[in-house]
Tab-separated table of C-alpha atoms and ligand atoms in Angstrom:
chain	number	residue	atom	x	y	z
B	1	MET	CA	159.359	134.985	232.780
B	2	SER	CA	162.618	133.922	231.053
B	3	ILE	CA	165.928	134.581	232.607
B	4	SER	CA	168.280	137.010	230.826
B	5	THR	CA	170.606	135.984	228.010
B	6	THR	CA	173.816	136.678	229.949
B	7	HIS	CA	172.457	134.626	232.767
B	8	ASN	CA	171.682	131.818	230.373
B	9	ASN	CA	175.109	131.870	228.805
B	10	LYS	CA	176.666	131.610	232.246
B	11	LEU	CA	174.391	128.736	233.116
B	12	LEU	CA	175.162	127.005	229.843
B	13	LYS	CA	178.894	127.366	230.504
B	14	ALA	CA	178.418	125.936	233.992
B	15	ILE	CA	176.473	122.971	232.579
B	16	LEU	CA	179.157	122.369	229.932
B	17	ILE	CA	181.855	122.462	232.603
B	18	GLY	CA	179.753	120.099	234.738
B	19	ALA	CA	179.381	117.625	231.871
B	20	LEU	CA	183.073	117.777	230.992
B	21	ALA	CA	184.148	117.434	234.619
B	22	GLY	CA	181.762	114.491	234.911
B	23	ILE	CA	183.424	112.741	231.980
B	24	LEU	CA	186.932	113.424	233.324
B	25	CYS	CA	186.181	112.436	236.929
B	26	GLY	CA	184.242	109.325	235.883
B	27	TRP	CA	187.000	108.385	233.473
B	28	PHE	CA	189.905	108.771	235.892
B	29	PHE	CA	188.398	108.090	239.321
B	30	GLY	CA	186.166	105.231	238.133
B	31	THR	CA	184.053	103.452	240.726
B	32	ALA	CA	184.874	106.036	243.412
B	33	MET	CA	182.576	108.457	241.577
B	34	GLN	CA	179.561	106.352	242.445
B	35	ALA	CA	179.695	108.270	245.698
B	36	VAL	CA	178.092	111.280	243.943
B	37	GLU	CA	175.301	109.272	242.333
B	38	TRP	CA	172.776	110.527	244.868
B	39	LEU	CA	173.244	114.089	243.615
B	40	GLY	CA	172.336	112.974	240.098
B	41	ILE	CA	169.289	111.125	241.376
B	42	LEU	CA	168.255	114.205	243.339
B	43	PHE	CA	168.435	116.332	240.172
B	44	LEU	CA	166.492	113.739	238.217
B	45	ASP	CA	163.846	113.531	240.906
B	46	THR	CA	163.368	117.296	241.030
B	47	LEU	CA	162.804	117.277	237.268
B	48	LYS	CA	160.445	114.309	237.463
B	49	MET	CA	158.541	116.027	240.274
B	50	THR	CA	157.475	118.777	237.857
B	51	ILE	CA	156.535	116.615	234.874
B	52	ILE	CA	152.902	115.753	235.637
B	53	PRO	CA	151.682	119.193	236.810
B	54	LEU	CA	153.713	120.831	234.048
B	55	ILE	CA	152.404	118.797	231.144
B	56	VAL	CA	148.825	118.953	232.413
B	57	ALA	CA	149.041	122.753	232.637
B	58	ALA	CA	151.057	123.182	229.437
B	59	VAL	CA	148.949	120.945	227.208
B	60	ILE	CA	145.599	122.236	228.456
B	61	SER	CA	146.627	125.893	228.327
B	62	GLY	CA	148.315	125.338	224.930
B	63	VAL	CA	145.272	123.728	223.371
B	64	ALA	CA	142.932	126.249	224.975
B	65	SER	CA	144.944	129.138	223.525
B	66	LEU	CA	144.564	127.687	220.041
B	67	GLY	CA	140.997	128.798	220.585
B	68	ASP	CA	139.404	126.556	217.983
B	69	VAL	CA	139.210	122.790	217.689
B	70	ARG	CA	139.804	123.018	213.915
B	71	LYS	CA	143.174	124.672	214.532
B	72	LEU	CA	144.007	121.821	216.879
B	73	GLY	CA	143.117	119.365	214.120
B	74	LYS	CA	145.382	121.142	211.620
B	75	LEU	CA	148.313	121.437	214.043
B	76	GLY	CA	147.758	117.845	215.188
B	77	GLY	CA	147.718	116.491	211.645
B	78	LEU	CA	150.877	118.326	210.630
B	79	THR	CA	152.634	117.397	213.877
B	80	VAL	CA	151.945	113.699	213.359
B	81	THR	CA	153.129	114.029	209.739
B	82	TYR	CA	156.353	115.686	210.929
B	83	TYR	CA	156.945	112.995	213.573
B	84	ALA	CA	156.326	110.177	211.094
B	85	ALA	CA	158.423	111.705	208.312
B	86	THR	CA	161.456	112.482	210.465
B	87	THR	CA	161.335	109.137	212.281
B	88	ALA	CA	161.189	107.312	208.933
B	89	LEU	CA	164.088	109.431	207.671
B	90	ALA	CA	166.113	108.470	210.737
B	91	VAL	CA	165.465	104.743	210.264
B	92	LEU	CA	166.373	105.040	206.596
B	93	THR	CA	169.651	106.772	207.477
B	94	GLY	CA	170.436	103.984	209.940
B	95	LEU	CA	169.624	101.236	207.437
B	96	ILE	CA	171.714	102.786	204.670
B	97	LEU	CA	174.730	103.220	206.962
B	98	VAL	CA	174.508	99.744	208.487
B	99	ASN	CA	174.370	98.212	204.999
B	100	ILE	CA	177.408	100.174	203.862
B	101	ILE	CA	179.538	99.816	207.014
B	102	GLN	CA	178.459	96.237	207.904
B	103	PRO	CA	179.533	96.600	211.566
B	104	GLY	CA	178.470	93.060	212.525
B	105	THR	CA	179.983	91.150	209.628
B	106	GLY	CA	182.724	88.878	210.933
B	107	TYR	CA	181.952	89.819	214.543
B	108	ASP	CA	182.857	86.999	216.886
B	109	ILE	CA	179.750	86.295	218.957
B	110	GLN	CA	181.835	84.490	221.591
B	111	HIS	CA	183.864	87.663	221.887
B	112	THR	CA	181.267	89.329	224.033
B	113	ALA	CA	181.745	89.095	227.752
B	114	VAL	CA	178.138	90.059	228.416
B	115	ALA	CA	175.584	87.427	229.253
B	116	GLY	CA	172.719	87.119	226.784
B	117	THR	CA	170.020	88.562	228.957
B	118	VAL	CA	167.011	90.334	227.598
B	119	PRO	CA	165.604	93.138	229.745
B	120	GLY	CA	162.671	91.960	231.818
B	121	LYS	CA	159.657	92.915	229.751
B	122	GLU	CA	157.675	90.906	227.250
B	123	SER	CA	157.316	91.915	223.664
B	124	ILE	CA	154.809	94.627	222.819
B	125	GLY	CA	152.861	94.842	219.595
B	126	PHE	CA	150.974	97.359	217.491
B	127	VAL	CA	147.707	96.916	219.403
B	128	ASP	CA	149.521	97.524	222.703
B	129	ILE	CA	150.779	100.832	221.357
B	130	ILE	CA	147.239	101.915	220.419
B	131	GLN	CA	145.922	100.726	223.790
B	132	SER	CA	148.601	102.665	225.631
B	133	LEU	CA	146.984	105.894	224.389
B	134	ILE	CA	144.119	105.537	226.850
B	135	SER	CA	144.291	104.746	230.533
B	136	PRO	CA	141.205	103.822	232.540
B	137	ASN	CA	142.854	105.364	235.601
B	138	LEU	CA	144.605	108.685	235.121
B	139	ILE	CA	145.874	108.787	238.689
B	140	ALA	CA	147.559	105.401	238.273
B	141	ALA	CA	149.037	106.570	234.939
B	142	ALA	CA	150.398	109.700	236.641
B	143	ALA	CA	151.827	107.638	239.482
B	144	GLU	CA	153.738	105.534	236.951
B	145	THR	CA	154.694	108.581	234.833
B	146	GLN	CA	152.903	107.115	231.825
B	147	LEU	CA	152.655	110.367	229.975
B	148	LEU	CA	150.850	109.421	226.800
B	149	PRO	CA	147.371	108.726	228.250
B	150	ILE	CA	147.669	111.870	230.349
B	151	ILE	CA	148.557	113.968	227.323
B	152	ILE	CA	145.687	112.452	225.341
B	153	PHE	CA	143.272	113.274	228.177
B	154	CYS	CA	144.608	116.849	228.378
B	155	LEU	CA	144.202	117.278	224.624
B	156	ILE	CA	140.574	116.191	224.884
B	157	PHE	CA	140.046	118.356	227.980
B	158	GLY	CA	141.631	121.403	226.284
B	159	ALA	CA	139.583	120.859	223.131
B	160	ALA	CA	136.393	120.610	225.186
B	161	LEU	CA	137.340	123.790	227.067
B	162	THR	CA	137.483	125.776	223.836
B	163	THR	CA	133.828	124.945	223.234
B	164	THR	CA	132.494	126.005	226.645
B	165	GLY	CA	132.506	129.767	226.051
B	166	GLU	CA	132.369	132.082	229.062
B	167	LYS	CA	131.914	129.315	231.602
B	168	GLY	CA	135.247	127.753	230.694
B	169	GLY	CA	137.087	131.098	231.023
B	170	PRO	CA	138.149	130.756	234.684
B	171	VAL	CA	139.281	127.175	234.058
B	172	ILE	CA	141.467	128.278	231.148
B	173	ASN	CA	142.929	131.077	233.274
B	174	PHE	CA	143.659	128.614	236.059
B	175	PHE	CA	145.709	126.398	233.726
B	176	HIS	CA	147.517	129.408	232.207
B	177	GLY	CA	148.464	130.448	235.764
B	178	LEU	CA	149.490	126.950	236.785
B	179	ASN	CA	151.675	126.758	233.706
B	180	GLU	CA	153.469	129.989	234.624
B	181	VAL	CA	154.108	128.751	238.161
B	182	MET	CA	155.481	125.430	236.924
B	183	MET	CA	157.800	127.184	234.478
B	184	LYS	CA	159.146	129.294	237.318
B	185	ILE	CA	159.958	126.124	239.266
B	186	VAL	CA	161.696	124.677	236.199
B	187	ILE	CA	163.892	127.780	235.961
B	188	TRP	CA	164.895	127.304	239.594
B	189	ILE	CA	165.685	123.636	238.995
B	190	MET	CA	167.849	124.575	236.034
B	191	TYR	CA	170.359	126.163	238.425
B	192	PHE	CA	170.928	122.728	239.876
B	193	ALA	CA	171.678	121.271	236.413
B	194	PRO	CA	175.504	121.746	236.371
B	195	VAL	CA	175.918	119.716	239.571
B	196	GLY	CA	173.206	117.196	238.646
B	197	ILE	CA	174.593	116.535	235.181
B	198	PHE	CA	178.129	116.279	236.553
B	199	ALA	CA	177.017	113.703	239.107
B	200	MET	CA	174.973	111.655	236.653
B	201	ILE	CA	177.741	111.386	234.080
B	202	ALA	CA	180.575	110.791	236.574
B	203	SER	CA	178.706	108.139	238.546
B	204	ARG	CA	177.506	106.259	235.432
B	205	LEU	CA	181.013	106.191	234.000
B	206	GLY	CA	182.210	105.103	237.440
B	207	GLN	CA	179.636	102.315	237.460
B	208	ALA	CA	181.041	101.153	234.105
B	209	GLY	CA	184.395	100.826	235.871
B	210	GLY	CA	186.002	104.102	234.743
B	211	GLY	CA	187.609	105.125	231.455
B	212	ALA	CA	189.794	102.096	230.796
B	213	ALA	CA	187.020	99.545	231.386
B	214	PHE	CA	184.538	101.618	229.405
B	215	TRP	CA	186.984	101.965	226.516
B	216	ASN	CA	187.532	98.221	226.534
B	217	GLU	CA	183.783	97.651	226.215
B	218	ILE	CA	183.422	100.239	223.474
B	219	THR	CA	186.192	98.776	221.357
B	220	GLN	CA	184.591	95.316	221.454
B	221	VAL	CA	181.686	96.662	219.432
B	222	GLY	CA	183.569	99.624	217.961
B	223	TRP	CA	182.086	99.517	214.444
B	224	TYR	CA	178.577	99.216	215.820
B	225	ILE	CA	179.093	102.289	217.995
B	226	PHE	CA	180.675	104.119	215.080
B	227	THR	CA	177.656	103.369	212.861
B	228	VAL	CA	175.108	104.529	215.460
B	229	VAL	CA	177.073	107.684	216.297
B	230	LEU	CA	177.594	108.553	212.628
B	231	GLY	CA	173.890	108.008	211.925
B	232	LEU	CA	172.822	110.159	214.864
B	233	THR	CA	175.228	112.914	213.829
B	234	ILE	CA	173.980	112.895	210.241
B	235	HIS	CA	170.362	112.957	211.406
B	236	PHE	CA	171.072	115.834	213.791
B	237	PHE	CA	172.438	117.935	210.926
B	238	VAL	CA	169.730	116.870	208.470
B	239	LEU	CA	167.158	118.141	210.988
B	240	LEU	CA	169.165	121.321	211.402
B	241	GLY	CA	169.075	121.715	207.603
B	242	ILE	CA	165.308	121.177	207.440
B	243	LEU	CA	164.855	123.596	210.322
B	244	TYR	CA	166.953	126.221	208.578
B	245	PHE	CA	165.093	125.692	205.317
B	246	PHE	CA	161.690	126.241	206.902
B	247	THR	CA	162.446	128.811	209.581
B	248	ARG	CA	165.839	130.417	208.939
B	249	ARG	CA	166.677	129.426	212.502
B	250	GLY	CA	170.017	127.695	212.643
B	251	PHE	CA	172.841	127.321	215.130
B	252	ALA	CA	171.451	130.098	217.350
B	253	TYR	CA	168.492	127.836	218.037
B	254	VAL	CA	170.744	124.871	218.827
B	255	ASN	CA	172.628	127.170	221.178
B	256	THR	CA	169.480	128.118	223.088
B	257	MET	CA	168.366	124.491	223.207
B	258	LEU	CA	171.802	123.290	224.396
B	259	ARG	CA	170.829	123.259	228.074
B	260	ALA	CA	168.009	120.860	227.261
B	261	LEU	CA	170.220	118.789	224.950
B	262	LEU	CA	172.892	118.431	227.634
B	263	THR	CA	170.248	117.483	230.171
B	264	ALA	CA	169.036	114.808	227.760
B	265	PHE	CA	172.598	113.527	227.557
B	266	GLY	CA	172.875	113.572	231.337
B	267	THR	CA	169.518	111.960	232.162
B	268	SER	CA	168.930	109.581	229.185
B	269	SER	CA	165.282	110.468	229.543
B	270	SER	CA	163.140	112.538	227.178
B	271	SER	CA	160.392	112.751	229.784
B	272	ALA	CA	162.660	114.010	232.558
B	273	THR	CA	164.176	116.543	230.134
B	274	LEU	CA	160.770	117.770	228.942
B	275	PRO	CA	160.441	120.632	231.464
B	276	LEU	CA	163.763	122.084	230.300
B	277	THR	CA	162.957	121.494	226.624
B	278	ILE	CA	159.782	123.537	227.060
B	279	GLU	CA	161.620	126.280	228.973
B	280	CYS	CA	164.404	126.611	226.391
B	281	ALA	CA	162.036	126.582	223.388
B	282	ILE	CA	159.892	129.329	224.909
B	283	GLU	CA	163.036	131.294	225.635
B	284	ALA	CA	164.091	130.895	222.001
B	285	GLY	CA	160.852	132.666	221.118
B	286	VAL	CA	158.973	129.719	219.624
B	287	ASP	CA	155.185	130.227	219.687
B	288	LYS	CA	154.020	128.936	223.067
B	289	ARG	CA	151.042	127.168	221.546
B	290	ALA	CA	153.321	125.092	219.306
B	291	VAL	CA	155.732	124.440	222.180
B	292	LYS	CA	152.998	123.220	224.515
B	293	PHE	CA	151.520	120.918	221.914
B	294	VAL	CA	154.511	119.588	219.961
B	295	LEU	CA	157.004	119.049	222.803
B	296	PRO	CA	155.012	116.986	225.350
B	297	LEU	CA	153.647	114.726	222.626
B	298	GLY	CA	157.055	114.560	220.961
B	299	ALA	CA	158.816	113.556	224.186
B	300	THR	CA	156.672	110.434	224.313
B	301	VAL	CA	156.166	109.461	220.668
B	302	ASN	CA	158.744	111.213	218.473
B	303	MET	CA	162.057	109.434	218.929
B	304	ASP	CA	164.244	109.747	215.861
B	305	GLY	CA	167.421	108.721	217.671
B	306	THR	CA	165.796	105.625	219.137
B	307	ALA	CA	164.356	104.589	215.759
B	308	LEU	CA	167.738	104.944	214.055
B	309	TYR	CA	169.491	103.047	216.813
B	310	GLU	CA	166.978	100.183	216.765
B	311	ALA	CA	167.391	99.673	213.021
B	312	VAL	CA	171.199	99.672	213.282
B	313	ALA	CA	171.219	97.414	216.353
B	314	VAL	CA	168.930	94.808	214.780
B	315	MET	CA	170.930	94.740	211.555
B	316	PHE	CA	174.137	94.474	213.599
B	317	ILE	CA	172.736	91.452	215.427
B	318	ALA	CA	171.678	89.873	212.099
B	319	GLN	CA	175.145	90.442	210.644
B	320	ALA	CA	176.849	89.046	213.757
B	321	TYR	CA	174.723	85.885	213.531
B	322	ALA	CA	175.486	85.787	209.787
B	323	VAL	CA	171.762	85.915	208.954
B	324	SER	CA	171.339	87.823	205.717
B	325	MET	CA	168.429	90.235	205.628
B	326	SER	CA	166.586	90.489	202.308
B	327	PHE	CA	165.123	93.731	201.025
B	328	SER	CA	161.627	92.774	202.202
B	329	GLU	CA	162.958	91.869	205.652
B	330	GLN	CA	164.624	95.251	205.814
B	331	VAL	CA	161.281	96.836	204.945
B	332	ILE	CA	159.859	94.977	207.952
B	333	ILE	CA	162.720	96.327	210.083
B	334	PHE	CA	161.966	99.794	208.731
B	335	ILE	CA	158.299	99.608	209.735
B	336	THR	CA	158.750	97.855	213.081
B	337	ALA	CA	161.677	100.065	214.173
B	338	THR	CA	159.471	103.099	213.548
B	339	LEU	CA	156.668	101.558	215.633
B	340	ALA	CA	159.069	100.409	218.328
B	341	ALA	CA	160.423	103.950	218.677
B	342	ILE	CA	156.887	105.347	218.937
B	343	GLY	CA	156.095	102.743	221.583
B	344	ALA	CA	159.249	103.415	223.622
B	345	ALA	CA	158.660	105.491	226.743
B	346	GLY	CA	160.845	108.544	227.328
B	347	ILE	CA	162.842	106.783	230.026
B	348	PRO	CA	166.377	105.339	230.119
B	349	GLN	CA	166.953	102.346	227.842
B	350	ALA	CA	163.298	101.993	226.828
B	351	GLY	CA	164.491	101.482	223.251
B	352	LEU	CA	166.336	98.353	224.274
B	353	VAL	CA	163.058	96.881	225.512
B	354	THR	CA	160.934	97.749	222.472
B	355	MET	CA	163.663	96.369	220.190
B	356	VAL	CA	162.158	92.985	220.981
B	357	ILE	CA	159.334	93.898	218.532
B	358	VAL	CA	161.810	94.350	215.695
B	359	LEU	CA	163.891	91.255	216.482
B	360	THR	CA	160.785	89.088	216.732
B	361	ALA	CA	159.373	90.449	213.463
B	362	VAL	CA	162.407	89.214	211.514
B	363	ASN	CA	162.967	86.057	213.592
B	364	LEU	CA	166.293	87.038	215.116
B	365	PRO	CA	167.385	85.580	218.470
B	366	LEU	CA	166.550	87.888	221.361
B	367	GLU	CA	169.823	86.838	222.996
B	368	GLY	CA	171.532	89.030	220.372
B	369	ILE	CA	170.703	91.982	222.628
B	370	GLY	CA	173.370	90.645	224.997
B	371	MET	CA	176.068	91.786	222.558
B	372	ILE	CA	175.078	95.423	222.789
B	373	LEU	CA	173.846	95.556	226.361
B	374	ALA	CA	177.057	96.733	227.998
B	375	VAL	CA	177.400	99.864	225.882
B	376	ASP	CA	173.726	100.681	225.674
B	377	TRP	CA	173.706	103.208	228.517
B	378	PHE	CA	176.178	105.315	226.544
B	379	LEU	CA	174.310	105.144	223.213
B	380	ASP	CA	171.093	105.828	225.133
B	381	ARG	CA	172.431	109.228	226.133
B	382	LEU	CA	173.289	110.096	222.558
B	383	ARG	CA	170.004	108.916	221.082
B	384	THR	CA	168.002	110.720	223.780
B	385	THR	CA	169.828	113.934	222.838
B	386	VAL	CA	168.804	113.419	219.201
B	387	ASN	CA	165.234	112.622	220.309
B	388	ILE	CA	165.056	115.960	222.096
B	389	TRP	CA	166.544	117.745	219.107
B	390	GLY	CA	163.898	116.160	216.874
B	391	ASP	CA	161.130	117.523	219.104
B	392	SER	CA	162.748	120.951	219.388
B	393	ALA	CA	163.184	121.309	215.624
B	394	GLY	CA	159.562	120.197	215.219
B	395	ALA	CA	158.222	122.903	217.547
B	396	ALA	CA	160.138	125.611	215.669
B	397	ILE	CA	158.983	124.339	212.271
B	398	LEU	CA	155.365	123.732	213.222
B	399	GLU	CA	154.826	127.138	214.826
B	400	ASN	CA	154.702	128.421	211.259
B	401	VAL	CA	151.390	126.721	210.599
B	402	LEU	CA	149.709	128.796	213.335
B	403	GLU	CA	148.333	132.228	212.583
W	501	LIG	N1	166.035	107.009	226.640
W	501	LIG	C1	165.322	107.359	225.440
W	501	LIG	C2	164.490	108.589	225.676
W	501	LIG	O1	164.091	108.845	226.784
W	501	LIG	C3	164.484	106.229	224.920
W	501	LIG	C4	165.391	105.117	224.444
W	501	LIG	O2	165.818	105.174	223.299
W	501	LIG	O3	165.710	104.230	225.209
W	501	LIG	O4	164.237	109.332	224.758
């Protein structure tokens, strides 16, 4: 099913060139590059088109091939433990860095040219997150690409299938077949990635007004950006270390996953990247059962990059408003940032919306978001890349618990 290694290397080179050309063209040609935006949207739409049939087929066939509901319980338990542990580690990294670097201390609030607008969604709480697991209408959930209730349904469906014996056989085979077909389509779409990623990066940079305008915005909140980027980089390598420790897979795995990581950077969406994440992980030789279980769930709930970013952003806002955060308040930030990341959908800038939970929990003004709004699209790309890396490392680690 997978395409050959030489082929992949060529494709990876083409995607890298596309990304680089996107940065250069967006930087130098600025707003003119918005003319290619439609190509990026087309790429994104082709990816999105595959998500629902792909995750339905992948999750059901993955769970069915585990063959035993107890195995599902074991894998599920360890997967949730991995998600929780790595997300908490990411928030902790962010909190330590933001306390050391103090990016917001002395920041002039007036300095920001951005209006204090909060993205148009109300705050969501813990109960909302639990409720979002189940949808009364799966078709409506699919139409809105709400993946979590669909995944939960598929997990239940797959688990039930394993108990139906001979009668369930043809149904299992159908989903195995559907999964193969969907993966083939994903491979075809991947050939479009160099152009799509080029267009998405160039047009977004163009929308920001080109290199000079973007640089101006970045430097206004330079220390904040530095703290988030440093945190994400550290977390990326910590995960790589854990991965190496448990699996002896190292940079070769990153290399195989690069196409998915670059797509995450290009699309700012874990959900849209999911088809490629699955393709690359299978190509890297990770057990398909782990891939089909850990990656779809991870794309919607495991967001290390988002969690880290939310903790740093909230502390930055507190520092800018000169509100000191006690240890216990930082514990609240720790807990709520973890929940907010779990609750964030795998779509662009979802983290900015769920940050309202964290700000409200420690009584910070929601208008503070205005300070970081202008650069958020850029940090979103970086944190989405780390989110995808968190899921990918998880699949490779958790395959080891399967016999
Ligand atoms: N865009 C991120 C993702 O899809 C979520 C976020 O942090 O906004 O993973």
